[in-house]
C-alpha atoms as an extended CHARMM CRD file, in Angstrom:
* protein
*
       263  EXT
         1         1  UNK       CA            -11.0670000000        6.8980000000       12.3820000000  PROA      1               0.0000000000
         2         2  UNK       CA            -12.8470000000        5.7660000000        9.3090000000  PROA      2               0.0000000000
         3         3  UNK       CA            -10.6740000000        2.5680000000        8.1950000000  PROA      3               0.0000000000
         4         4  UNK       CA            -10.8630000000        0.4810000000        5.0830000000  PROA      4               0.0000000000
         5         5  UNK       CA             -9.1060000000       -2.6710000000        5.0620000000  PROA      5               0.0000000000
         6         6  UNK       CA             -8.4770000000       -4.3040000000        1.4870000000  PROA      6               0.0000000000
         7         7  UNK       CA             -8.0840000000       -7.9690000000        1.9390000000  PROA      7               0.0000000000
         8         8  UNK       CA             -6.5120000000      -10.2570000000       -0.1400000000  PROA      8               0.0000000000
         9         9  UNK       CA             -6.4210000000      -14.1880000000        0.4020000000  PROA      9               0.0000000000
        10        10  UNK       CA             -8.8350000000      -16.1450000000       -1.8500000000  PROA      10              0.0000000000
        11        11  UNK       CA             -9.9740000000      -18.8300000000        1.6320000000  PROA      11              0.0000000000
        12        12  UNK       CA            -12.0290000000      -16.4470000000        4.5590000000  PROA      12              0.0000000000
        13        13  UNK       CA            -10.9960000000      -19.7020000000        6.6720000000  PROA      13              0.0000000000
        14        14  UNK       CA             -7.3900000000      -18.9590000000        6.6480000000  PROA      14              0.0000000000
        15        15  UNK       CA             -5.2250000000      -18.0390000000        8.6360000000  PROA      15              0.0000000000
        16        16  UNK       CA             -5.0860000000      -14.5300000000        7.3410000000  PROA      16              0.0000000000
        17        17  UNK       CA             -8.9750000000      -14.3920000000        7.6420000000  PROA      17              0.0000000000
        18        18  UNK       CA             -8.6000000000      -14.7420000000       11.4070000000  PROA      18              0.0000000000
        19        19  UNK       CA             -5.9310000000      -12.1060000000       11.6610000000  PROA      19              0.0000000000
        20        20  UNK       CA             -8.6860000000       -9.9820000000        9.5440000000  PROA      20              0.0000000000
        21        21  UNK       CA            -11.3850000000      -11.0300000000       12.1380000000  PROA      21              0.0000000000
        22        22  UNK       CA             -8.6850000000       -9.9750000000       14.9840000000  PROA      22              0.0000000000
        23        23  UNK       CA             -8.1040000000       -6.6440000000       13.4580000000  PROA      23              0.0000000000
        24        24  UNK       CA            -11.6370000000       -5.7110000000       12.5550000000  PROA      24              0.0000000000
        25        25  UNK       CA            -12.9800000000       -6.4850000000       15.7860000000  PROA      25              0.0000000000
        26        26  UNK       CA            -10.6920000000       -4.6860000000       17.7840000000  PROA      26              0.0000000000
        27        27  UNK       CA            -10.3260000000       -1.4950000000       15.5640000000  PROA      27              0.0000000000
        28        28  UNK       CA            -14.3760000000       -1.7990000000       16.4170000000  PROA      28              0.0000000000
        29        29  UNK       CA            -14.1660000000       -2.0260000000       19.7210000000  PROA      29              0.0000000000
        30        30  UNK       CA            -11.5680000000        0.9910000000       19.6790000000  PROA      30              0.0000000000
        31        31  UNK       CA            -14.3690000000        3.0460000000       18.2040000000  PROA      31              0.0000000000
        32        32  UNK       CA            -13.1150000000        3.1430000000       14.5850000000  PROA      32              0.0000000000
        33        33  UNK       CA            -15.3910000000        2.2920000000       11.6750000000  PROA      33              0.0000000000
        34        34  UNK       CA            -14.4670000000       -0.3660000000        9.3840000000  PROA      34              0.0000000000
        35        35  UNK       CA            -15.5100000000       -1.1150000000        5.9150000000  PROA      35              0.0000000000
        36        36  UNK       CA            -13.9270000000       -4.7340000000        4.0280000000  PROA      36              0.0000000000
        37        37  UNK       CA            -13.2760000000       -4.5870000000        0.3870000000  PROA      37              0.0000000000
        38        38  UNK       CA            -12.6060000000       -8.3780000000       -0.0830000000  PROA      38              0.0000000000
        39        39  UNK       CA            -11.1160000000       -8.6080000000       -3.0450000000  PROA      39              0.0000000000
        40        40  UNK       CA            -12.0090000000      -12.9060000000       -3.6210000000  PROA      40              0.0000000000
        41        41  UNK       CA            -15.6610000000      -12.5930000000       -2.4540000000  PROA      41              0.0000000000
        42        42  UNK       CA            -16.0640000000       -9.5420000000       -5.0090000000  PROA      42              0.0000000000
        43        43  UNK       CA            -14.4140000000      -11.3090000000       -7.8260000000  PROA      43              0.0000000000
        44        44  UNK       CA            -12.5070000000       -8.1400000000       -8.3310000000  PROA      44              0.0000000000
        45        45  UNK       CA            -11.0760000000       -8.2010000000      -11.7820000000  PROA      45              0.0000000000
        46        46  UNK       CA             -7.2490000000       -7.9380000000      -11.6180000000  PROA      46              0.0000000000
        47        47  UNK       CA             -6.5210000000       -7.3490000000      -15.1890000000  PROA      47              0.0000000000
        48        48  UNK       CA             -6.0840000000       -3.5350000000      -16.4340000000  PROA      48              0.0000000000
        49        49  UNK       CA             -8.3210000000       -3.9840000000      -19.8720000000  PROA      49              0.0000000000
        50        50  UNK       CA            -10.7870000000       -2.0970000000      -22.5050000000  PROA      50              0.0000000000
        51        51  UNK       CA            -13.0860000000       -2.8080000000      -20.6380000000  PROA      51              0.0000000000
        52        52  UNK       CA            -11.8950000000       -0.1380000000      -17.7320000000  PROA      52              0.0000000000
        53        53  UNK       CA            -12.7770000000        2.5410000000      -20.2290000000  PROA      53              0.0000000000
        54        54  UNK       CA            -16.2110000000        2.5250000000      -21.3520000000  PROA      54              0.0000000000
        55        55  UNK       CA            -15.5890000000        5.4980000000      -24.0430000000  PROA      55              0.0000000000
        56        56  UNK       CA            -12.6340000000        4.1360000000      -25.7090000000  PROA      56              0.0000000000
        57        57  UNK       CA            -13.7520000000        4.1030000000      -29.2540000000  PROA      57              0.0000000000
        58        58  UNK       CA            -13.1590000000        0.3420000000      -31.3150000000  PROA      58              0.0000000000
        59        59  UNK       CA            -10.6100000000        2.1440000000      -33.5420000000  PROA      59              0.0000000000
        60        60  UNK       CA             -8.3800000000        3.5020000000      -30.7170000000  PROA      60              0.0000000000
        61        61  UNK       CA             -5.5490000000        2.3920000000      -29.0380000000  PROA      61              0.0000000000
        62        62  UNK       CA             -5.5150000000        1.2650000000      -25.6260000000  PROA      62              0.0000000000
        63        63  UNK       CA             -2.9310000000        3.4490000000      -23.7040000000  PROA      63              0.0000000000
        64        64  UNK       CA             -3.7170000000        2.9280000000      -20.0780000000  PROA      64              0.0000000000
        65        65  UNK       CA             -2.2580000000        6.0510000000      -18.7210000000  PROA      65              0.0000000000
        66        66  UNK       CA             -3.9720000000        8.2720000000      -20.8580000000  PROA      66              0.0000000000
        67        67  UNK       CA             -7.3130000000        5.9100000000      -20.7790000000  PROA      67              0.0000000000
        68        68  UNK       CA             -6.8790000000        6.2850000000      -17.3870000000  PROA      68              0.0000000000
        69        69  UNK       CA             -6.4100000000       10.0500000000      -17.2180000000  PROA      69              0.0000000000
        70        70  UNK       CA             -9.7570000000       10.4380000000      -19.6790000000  PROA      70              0.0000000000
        71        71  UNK       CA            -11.7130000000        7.9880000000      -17.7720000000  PROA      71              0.0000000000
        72        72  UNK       CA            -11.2820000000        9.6640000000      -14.5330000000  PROA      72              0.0000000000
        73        73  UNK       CA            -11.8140000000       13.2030000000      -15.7570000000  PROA      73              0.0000000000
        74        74  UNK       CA            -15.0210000000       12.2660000000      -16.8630000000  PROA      74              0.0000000000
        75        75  UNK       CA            -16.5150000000       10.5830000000      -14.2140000000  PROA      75              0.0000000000
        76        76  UNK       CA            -16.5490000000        7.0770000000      -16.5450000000  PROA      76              0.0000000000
        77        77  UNK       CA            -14.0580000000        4.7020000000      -14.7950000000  PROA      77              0.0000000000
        78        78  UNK       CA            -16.4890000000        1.2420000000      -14.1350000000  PROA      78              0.0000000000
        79        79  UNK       CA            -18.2000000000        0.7080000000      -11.1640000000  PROA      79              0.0000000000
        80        80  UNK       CA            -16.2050000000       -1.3320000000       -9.2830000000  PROA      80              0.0000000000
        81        81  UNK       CA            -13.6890000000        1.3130000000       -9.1980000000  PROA      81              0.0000000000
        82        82  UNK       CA            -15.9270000000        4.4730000000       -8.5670000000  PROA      82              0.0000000000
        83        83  UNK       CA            -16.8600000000        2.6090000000       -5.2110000000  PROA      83              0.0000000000
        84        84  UNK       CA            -13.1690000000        1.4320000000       -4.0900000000  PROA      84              0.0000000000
        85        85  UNK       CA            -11.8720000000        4.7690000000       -5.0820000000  PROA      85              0.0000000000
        86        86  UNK       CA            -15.2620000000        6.3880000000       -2.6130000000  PROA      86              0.0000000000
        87        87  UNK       CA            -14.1970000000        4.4910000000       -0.3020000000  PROA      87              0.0000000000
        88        88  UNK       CA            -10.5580000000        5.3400000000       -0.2870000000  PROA      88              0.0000000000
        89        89  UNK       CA            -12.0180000000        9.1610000000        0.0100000000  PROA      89              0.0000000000
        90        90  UNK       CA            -13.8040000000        8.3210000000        2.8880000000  PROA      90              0.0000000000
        91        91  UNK       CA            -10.8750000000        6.3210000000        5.1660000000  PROA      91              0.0000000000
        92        92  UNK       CA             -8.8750000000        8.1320000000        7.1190000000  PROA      92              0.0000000000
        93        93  UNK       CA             -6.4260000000        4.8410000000        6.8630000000  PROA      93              0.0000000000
        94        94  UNK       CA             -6.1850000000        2.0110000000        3.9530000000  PROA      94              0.0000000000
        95        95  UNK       CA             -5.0250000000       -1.4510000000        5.1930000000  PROA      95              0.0000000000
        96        96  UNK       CA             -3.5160000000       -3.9460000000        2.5800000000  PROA      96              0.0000000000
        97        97  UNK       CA             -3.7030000000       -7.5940000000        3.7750000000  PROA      97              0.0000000000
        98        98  UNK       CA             -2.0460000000       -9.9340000000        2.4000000000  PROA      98              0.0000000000
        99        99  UNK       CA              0.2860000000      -13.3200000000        2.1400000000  PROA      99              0.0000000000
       100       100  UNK       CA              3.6280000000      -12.5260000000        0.7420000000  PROA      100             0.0000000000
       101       101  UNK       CA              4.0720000000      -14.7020000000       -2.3480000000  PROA      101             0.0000000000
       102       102  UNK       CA              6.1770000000      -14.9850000000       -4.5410000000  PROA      102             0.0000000000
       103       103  UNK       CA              7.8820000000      -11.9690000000       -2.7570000000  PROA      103             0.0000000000
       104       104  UNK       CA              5.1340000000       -9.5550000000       -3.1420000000  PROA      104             0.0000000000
       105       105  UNK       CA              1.2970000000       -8.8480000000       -2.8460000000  PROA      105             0.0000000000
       106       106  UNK       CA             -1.3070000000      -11.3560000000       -4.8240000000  PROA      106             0.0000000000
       107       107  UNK       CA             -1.7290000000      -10.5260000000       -8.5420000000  PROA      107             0.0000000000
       108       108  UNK       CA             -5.4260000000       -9.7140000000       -7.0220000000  PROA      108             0.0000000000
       109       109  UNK       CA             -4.2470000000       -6.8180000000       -5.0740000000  PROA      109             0.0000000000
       110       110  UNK       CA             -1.9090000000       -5.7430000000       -7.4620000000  PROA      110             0.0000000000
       111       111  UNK       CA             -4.3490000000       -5.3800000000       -9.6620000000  PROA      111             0.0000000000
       112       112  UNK       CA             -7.3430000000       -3.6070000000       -7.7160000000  PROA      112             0.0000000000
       113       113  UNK       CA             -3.9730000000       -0.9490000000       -7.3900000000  PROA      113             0.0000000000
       114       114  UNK       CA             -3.3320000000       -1.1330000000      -10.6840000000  PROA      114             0.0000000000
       115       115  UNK       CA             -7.1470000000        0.2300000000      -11.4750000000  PROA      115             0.0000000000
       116       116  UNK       CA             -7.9040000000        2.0970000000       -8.7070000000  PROA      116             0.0000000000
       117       117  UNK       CA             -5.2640000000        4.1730000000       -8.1480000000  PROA      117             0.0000000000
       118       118  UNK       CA             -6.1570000000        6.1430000000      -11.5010000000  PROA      118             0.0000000000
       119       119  UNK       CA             -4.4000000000        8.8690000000      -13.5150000000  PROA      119             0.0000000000
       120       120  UNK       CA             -5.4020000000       11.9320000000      -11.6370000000  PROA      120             0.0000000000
       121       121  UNK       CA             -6.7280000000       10.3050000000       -8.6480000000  PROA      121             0.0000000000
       122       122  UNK       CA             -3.4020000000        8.5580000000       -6.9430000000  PROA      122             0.0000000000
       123       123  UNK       CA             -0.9950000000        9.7770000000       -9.4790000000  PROA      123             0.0000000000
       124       124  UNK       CA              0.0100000000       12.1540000000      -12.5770000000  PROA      124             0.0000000000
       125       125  UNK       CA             -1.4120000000       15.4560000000       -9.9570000000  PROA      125             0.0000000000
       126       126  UNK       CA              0.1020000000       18.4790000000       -9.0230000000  PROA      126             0.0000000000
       127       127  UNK       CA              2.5960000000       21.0510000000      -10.6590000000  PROA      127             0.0000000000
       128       128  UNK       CA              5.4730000000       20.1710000000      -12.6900000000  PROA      128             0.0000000000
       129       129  UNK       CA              8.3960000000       22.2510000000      -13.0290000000  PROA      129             0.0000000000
       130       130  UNK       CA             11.8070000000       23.6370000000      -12.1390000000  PROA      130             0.0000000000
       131       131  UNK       CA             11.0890000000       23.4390000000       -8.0870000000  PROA      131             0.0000000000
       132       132  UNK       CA              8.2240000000       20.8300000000       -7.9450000000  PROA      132             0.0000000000
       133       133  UNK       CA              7.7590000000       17.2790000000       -9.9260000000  PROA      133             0.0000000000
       134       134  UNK       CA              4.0240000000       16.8460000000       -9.2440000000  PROA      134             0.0000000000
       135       135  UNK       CA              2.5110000000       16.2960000000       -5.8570000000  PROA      135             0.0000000000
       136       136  UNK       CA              3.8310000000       12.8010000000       -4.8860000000  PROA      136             0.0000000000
       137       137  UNK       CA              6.4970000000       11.1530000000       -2.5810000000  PROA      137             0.0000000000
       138       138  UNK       CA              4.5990000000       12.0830000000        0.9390000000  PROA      138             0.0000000000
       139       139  UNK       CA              2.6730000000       14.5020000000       -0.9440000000  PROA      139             0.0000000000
       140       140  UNK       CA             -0.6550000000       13.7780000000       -2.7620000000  PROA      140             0.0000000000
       141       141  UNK       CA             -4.7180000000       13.4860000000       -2.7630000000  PROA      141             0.0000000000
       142       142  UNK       CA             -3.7650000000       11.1330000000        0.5550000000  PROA      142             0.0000000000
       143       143  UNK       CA             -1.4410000000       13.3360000000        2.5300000000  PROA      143             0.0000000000
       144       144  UNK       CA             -2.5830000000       13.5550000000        6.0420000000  PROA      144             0.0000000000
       145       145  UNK       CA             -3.7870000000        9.8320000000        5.9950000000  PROA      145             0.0000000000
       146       146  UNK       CA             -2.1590000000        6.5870000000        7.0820000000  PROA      146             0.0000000000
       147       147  UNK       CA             -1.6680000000        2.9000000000        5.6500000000  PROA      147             0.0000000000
       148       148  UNK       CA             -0.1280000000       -0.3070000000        6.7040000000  PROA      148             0.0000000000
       149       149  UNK       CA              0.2800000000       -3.7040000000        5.6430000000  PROA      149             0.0000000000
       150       150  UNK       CA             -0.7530000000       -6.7070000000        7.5560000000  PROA      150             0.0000000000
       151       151  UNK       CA              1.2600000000       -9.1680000000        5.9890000000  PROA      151             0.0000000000
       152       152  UNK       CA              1.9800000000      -13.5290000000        6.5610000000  PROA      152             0.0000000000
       153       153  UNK       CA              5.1950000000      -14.9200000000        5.1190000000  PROA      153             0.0000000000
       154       154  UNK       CA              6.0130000000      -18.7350000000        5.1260000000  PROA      154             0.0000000000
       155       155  UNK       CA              9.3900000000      -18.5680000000        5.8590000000  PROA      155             0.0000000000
       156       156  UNK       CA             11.2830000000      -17.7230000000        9.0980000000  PROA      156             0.0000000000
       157       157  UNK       CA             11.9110000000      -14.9310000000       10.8190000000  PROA      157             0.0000000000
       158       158  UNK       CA             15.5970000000      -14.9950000000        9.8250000000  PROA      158             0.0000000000
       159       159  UNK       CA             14.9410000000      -15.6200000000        6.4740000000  PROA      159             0.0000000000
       160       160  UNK       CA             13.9280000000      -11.6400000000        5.9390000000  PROA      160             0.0000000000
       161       161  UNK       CA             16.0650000000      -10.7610000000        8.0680000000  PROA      161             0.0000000000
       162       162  UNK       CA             19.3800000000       -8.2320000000        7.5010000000  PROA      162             0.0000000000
       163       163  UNK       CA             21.3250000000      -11.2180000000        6.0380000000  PROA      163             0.0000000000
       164       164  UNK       CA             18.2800000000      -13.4500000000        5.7440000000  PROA      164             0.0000000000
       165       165  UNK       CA             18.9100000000      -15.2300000000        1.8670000000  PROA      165             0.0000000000
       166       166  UNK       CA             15.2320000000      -14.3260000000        1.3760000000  PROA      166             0.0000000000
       167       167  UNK       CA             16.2260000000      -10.7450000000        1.7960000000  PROA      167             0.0000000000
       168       168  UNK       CA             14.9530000000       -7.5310000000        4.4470000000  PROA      168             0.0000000000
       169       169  UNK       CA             11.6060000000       -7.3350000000        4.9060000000  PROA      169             0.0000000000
       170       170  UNK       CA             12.0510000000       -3.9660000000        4.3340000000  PROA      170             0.0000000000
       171       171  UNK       CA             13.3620000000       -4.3160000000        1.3410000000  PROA      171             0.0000000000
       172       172  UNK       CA             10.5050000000       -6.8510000000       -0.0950000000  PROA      172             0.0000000000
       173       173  UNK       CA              8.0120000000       -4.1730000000        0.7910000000  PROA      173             0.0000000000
       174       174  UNK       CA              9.3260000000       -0.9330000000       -0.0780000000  PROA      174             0.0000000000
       175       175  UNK       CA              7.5740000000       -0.8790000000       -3.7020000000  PROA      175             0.0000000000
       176       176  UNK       CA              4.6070000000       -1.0000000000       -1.8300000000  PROA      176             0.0000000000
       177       177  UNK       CA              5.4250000000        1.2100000000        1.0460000000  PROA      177             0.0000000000
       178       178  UNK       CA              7.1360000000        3.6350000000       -0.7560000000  PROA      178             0.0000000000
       179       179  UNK       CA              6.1130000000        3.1450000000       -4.3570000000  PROA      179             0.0000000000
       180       180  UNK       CA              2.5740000000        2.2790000000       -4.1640000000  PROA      180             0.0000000000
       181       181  UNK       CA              1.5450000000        3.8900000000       -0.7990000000  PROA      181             0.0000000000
       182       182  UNK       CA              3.8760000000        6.8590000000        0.2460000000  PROA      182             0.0000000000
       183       183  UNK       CA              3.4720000000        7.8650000000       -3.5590000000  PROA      183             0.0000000000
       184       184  UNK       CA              0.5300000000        9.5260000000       -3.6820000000  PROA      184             0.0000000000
       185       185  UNK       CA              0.6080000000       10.7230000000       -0.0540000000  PROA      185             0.0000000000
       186       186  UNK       CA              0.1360000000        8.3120000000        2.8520000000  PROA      186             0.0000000000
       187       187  UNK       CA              1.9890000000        8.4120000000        6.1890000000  PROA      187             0.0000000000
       188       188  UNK       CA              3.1970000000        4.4200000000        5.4580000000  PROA      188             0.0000000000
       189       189  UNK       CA              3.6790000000        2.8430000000        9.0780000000  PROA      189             0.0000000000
       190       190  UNK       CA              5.8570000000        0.0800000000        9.8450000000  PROA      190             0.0000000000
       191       191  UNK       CA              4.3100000000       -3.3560000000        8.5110000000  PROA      191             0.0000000000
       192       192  UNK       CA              2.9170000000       -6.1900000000       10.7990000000  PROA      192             0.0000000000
       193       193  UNK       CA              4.0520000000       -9.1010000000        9.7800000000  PROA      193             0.0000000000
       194       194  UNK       CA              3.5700000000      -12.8440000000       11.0650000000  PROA      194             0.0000000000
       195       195  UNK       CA              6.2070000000      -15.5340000000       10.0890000000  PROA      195             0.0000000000
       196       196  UNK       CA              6.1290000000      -18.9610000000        9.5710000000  PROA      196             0.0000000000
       197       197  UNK       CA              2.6900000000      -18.9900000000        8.5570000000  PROA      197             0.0000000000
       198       198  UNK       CA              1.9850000000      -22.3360000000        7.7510000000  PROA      198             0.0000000000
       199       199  UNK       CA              3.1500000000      -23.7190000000       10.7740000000  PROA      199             0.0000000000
       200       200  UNK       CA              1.7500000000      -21.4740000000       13.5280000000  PROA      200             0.0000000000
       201       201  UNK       CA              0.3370000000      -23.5160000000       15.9610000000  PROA      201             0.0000000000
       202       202  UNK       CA             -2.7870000000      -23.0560000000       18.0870000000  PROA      202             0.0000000000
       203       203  UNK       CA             -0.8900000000      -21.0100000000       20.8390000000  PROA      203             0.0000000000
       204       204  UNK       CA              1.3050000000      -19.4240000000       18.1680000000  PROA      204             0.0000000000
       205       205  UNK       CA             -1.9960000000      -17.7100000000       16.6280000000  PROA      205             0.0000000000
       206       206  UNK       CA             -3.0100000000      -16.7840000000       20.0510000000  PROA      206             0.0000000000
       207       207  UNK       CA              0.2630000000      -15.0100000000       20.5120000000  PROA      207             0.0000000000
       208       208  UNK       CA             -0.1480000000      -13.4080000000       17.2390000000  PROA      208             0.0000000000
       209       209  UNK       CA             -3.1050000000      -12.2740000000       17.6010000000  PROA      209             0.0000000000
       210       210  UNK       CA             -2.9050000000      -10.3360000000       20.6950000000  PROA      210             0.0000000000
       211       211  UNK       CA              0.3970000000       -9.3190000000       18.7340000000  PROA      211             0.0000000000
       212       212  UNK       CA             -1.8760000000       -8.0240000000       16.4960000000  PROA      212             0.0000000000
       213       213  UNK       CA             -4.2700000000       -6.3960000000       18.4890000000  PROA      213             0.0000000000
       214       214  UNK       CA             -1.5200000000       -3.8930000000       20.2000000000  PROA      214             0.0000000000
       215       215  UNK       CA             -0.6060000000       -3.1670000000       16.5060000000  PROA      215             0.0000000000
       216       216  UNK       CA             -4.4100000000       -2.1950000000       16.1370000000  PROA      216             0.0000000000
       217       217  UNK       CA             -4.7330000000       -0.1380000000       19.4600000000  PROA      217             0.0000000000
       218       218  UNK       CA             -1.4320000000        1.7320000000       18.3160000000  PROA      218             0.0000000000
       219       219  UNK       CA             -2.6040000000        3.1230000000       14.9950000000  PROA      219             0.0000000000
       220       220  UNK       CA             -2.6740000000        6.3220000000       15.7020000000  PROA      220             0.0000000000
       221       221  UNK       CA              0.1000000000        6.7770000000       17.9810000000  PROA      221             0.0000000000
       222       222  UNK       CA              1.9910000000        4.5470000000       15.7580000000  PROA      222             0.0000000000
       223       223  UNK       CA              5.3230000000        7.0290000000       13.8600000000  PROA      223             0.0000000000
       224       224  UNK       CA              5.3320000000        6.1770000000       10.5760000000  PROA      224             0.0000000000
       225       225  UNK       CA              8.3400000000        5.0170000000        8.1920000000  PROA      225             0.0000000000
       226       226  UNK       CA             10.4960000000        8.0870000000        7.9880000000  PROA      226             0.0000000000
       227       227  UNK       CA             10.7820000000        8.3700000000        4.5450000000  PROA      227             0.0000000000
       228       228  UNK       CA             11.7670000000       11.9910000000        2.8540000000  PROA      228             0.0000000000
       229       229  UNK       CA              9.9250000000       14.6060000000        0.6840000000  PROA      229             0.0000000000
       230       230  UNK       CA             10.5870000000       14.3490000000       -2.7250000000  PROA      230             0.0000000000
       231       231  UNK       CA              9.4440000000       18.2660000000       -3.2120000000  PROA      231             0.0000000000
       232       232  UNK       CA             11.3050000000       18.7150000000        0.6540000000  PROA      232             0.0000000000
       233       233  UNK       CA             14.8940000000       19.7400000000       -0.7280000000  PROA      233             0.0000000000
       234       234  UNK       CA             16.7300000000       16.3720000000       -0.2400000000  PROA      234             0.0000000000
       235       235  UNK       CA             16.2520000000       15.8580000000       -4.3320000000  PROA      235             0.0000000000
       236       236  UNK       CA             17.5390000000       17.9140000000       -7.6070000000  PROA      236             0.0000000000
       237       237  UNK       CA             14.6870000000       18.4390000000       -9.7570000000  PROA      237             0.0000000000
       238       238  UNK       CA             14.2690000000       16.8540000000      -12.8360000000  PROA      238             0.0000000000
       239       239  UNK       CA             16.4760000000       14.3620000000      -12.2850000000  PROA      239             0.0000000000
       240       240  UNK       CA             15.3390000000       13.2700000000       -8.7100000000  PROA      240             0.0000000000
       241       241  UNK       CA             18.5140000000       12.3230000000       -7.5840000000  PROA      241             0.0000000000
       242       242  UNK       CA             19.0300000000       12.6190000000       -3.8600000000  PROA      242             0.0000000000
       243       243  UNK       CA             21.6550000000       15.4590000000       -3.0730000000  PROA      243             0.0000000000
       244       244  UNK       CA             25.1800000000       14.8110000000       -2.7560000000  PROA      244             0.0000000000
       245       245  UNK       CA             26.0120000000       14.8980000000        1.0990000000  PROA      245             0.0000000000
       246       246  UNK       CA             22.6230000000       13.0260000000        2.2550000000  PROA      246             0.0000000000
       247       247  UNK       CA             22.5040000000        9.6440000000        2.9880000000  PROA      247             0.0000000000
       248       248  UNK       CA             25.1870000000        9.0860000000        6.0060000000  PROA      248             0.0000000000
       249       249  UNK       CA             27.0310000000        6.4010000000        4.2580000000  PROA      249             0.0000000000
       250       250  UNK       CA             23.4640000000        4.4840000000        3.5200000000  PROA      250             0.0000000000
       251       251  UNK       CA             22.7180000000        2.2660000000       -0.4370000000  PROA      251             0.0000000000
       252       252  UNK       CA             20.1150000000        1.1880000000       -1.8640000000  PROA      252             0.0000000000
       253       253  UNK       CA             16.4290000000        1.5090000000       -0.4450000000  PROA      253             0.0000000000
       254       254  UNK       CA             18.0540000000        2.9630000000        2.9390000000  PROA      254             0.0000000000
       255       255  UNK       CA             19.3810000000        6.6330000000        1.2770000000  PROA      255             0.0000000000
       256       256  UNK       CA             15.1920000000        7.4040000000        0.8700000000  PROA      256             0.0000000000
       257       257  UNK       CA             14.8230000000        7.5160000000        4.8740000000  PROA      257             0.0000000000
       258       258  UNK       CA             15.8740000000       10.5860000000        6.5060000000  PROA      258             0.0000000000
       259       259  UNK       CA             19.2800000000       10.8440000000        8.6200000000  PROA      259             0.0000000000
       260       260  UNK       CA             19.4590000000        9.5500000000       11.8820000000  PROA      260             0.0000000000
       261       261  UNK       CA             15.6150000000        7.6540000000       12.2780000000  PROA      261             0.0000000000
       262       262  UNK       CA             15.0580000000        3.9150000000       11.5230000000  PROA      262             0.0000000000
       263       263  UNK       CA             12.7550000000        3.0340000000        9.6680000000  PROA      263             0.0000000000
């Protein structure tokens, strides 16, 4: 497979840029090909601005979504964003890595989404009508490809765990699993995730990293989350409720997984 891993942790020293070196070294020796989109050592600009739209006039307002839509159309997003969004073309899987803070992704990550996943490109595609709202929700111009998250967290195990106070894991990353990454297509797989970051030890990390390394020789037999179609039958269109009857007794993030598969 053709792999791009987006990496997001501003020291190459830490400990998340030795779970990178793990990761890219054995998806290599797998046979995959690897490209790094670091977004520190780039100085990728996180900040959605005028300056993403070379052709917006002085006199006109900045609307993103419809800068966005224009920009892409023609060909005239910047640079920096042509080549992440080649490269997202060319992968036949998209790794985010990351350390969880403040309960999500890096404001640097967040942002290389929040430019390269343009109007027309990762979203606002695809038919809109009585029996189809656009191609998203496992459909999308990244269907048949895959994504993950490698992902640290400071606190505990138990901590994100089912009545962890910080919450589910799977709950803390379902905007980006579902909203960010099964939107426009991928097949999201479960997350790999190492706790207690800043007090793994020297045979912790080895642990980890061999931890790791399964994770990386599994990619492709690896199921991913189970979530459902929006255009599959499960929701009314417009209103994108799910139907009455589905859900087996599940709330919240839960009712978008289908019946009778864990996530």
């Amino acid at each position: 497979m053709n792999i791009l891993l987006v990496f997001a942790h501003p020291d190459p020293r830490s400990l998340n840029g030795a779970l990178r070196d793990v990761a890219v070294a054995e998806l290599q020796a797998q046979g995959h090909t690897v490209q790094v989109s670091d977004l520190y050592a780039l100085g990728w600009k996180a900040t959605v601005d005028r300056a993403d739209f070379p052709d917006l006039k002085p006199e006109d307002r900045l609307v993103p979504v419809l800068a966005s839509r224009d920009g892409y159309a023609a060909g005239r997003l910047t640079a920096d964003v042509l080549a992440e969004q080649e490269k997202l073309r060319w992968a036949d899987m998209l790794i985010l890595q990351f350390p969880l803070w403040w309960f999500t992704m890096p404001a640097i990550l967040k942002g290389w989404v929040d430019r390269v996943f343009a109007y027309g490109f990762a979203y606002g595609v695809g038919e809109h009508s009585d029996r189809r709202w656009g191609d998203r929700y496992g459909e999308g111009i990244f269907q048949g490809k895959r994504a993950m998250l490698i992902v640290t967290a400071g606190g505990w195990a138990p901590h994100y765990g089912p009545r962890g106070v910080n919450g589910p894991i799977d709950d803390l990353l379902f905007p980006i699993h579902h909203g960010i990454l099964y939107f426009p297509g991928y097949g999201v797989l479960p997350p790999f995730v190492t706790y207690g970051a800043d007090r793994l030890d020297p045979a912790m990390f080895v642990r980890e990293a061999e931890r790791l390394r399964e994770r990386m020789r599994t990619l492709q037999q690896t199921a991913p989350i189970p979530y459902r179609l929006q255009n599959g039958g499960d929701y009314r269109i417009p209103s994108m409720e799910l139907r009455e009857g589905l859900g087996d007794g599940a709330t919240g993030f839960a009712l978008h997984l289908r019946e009778g598969i864990k996530s």
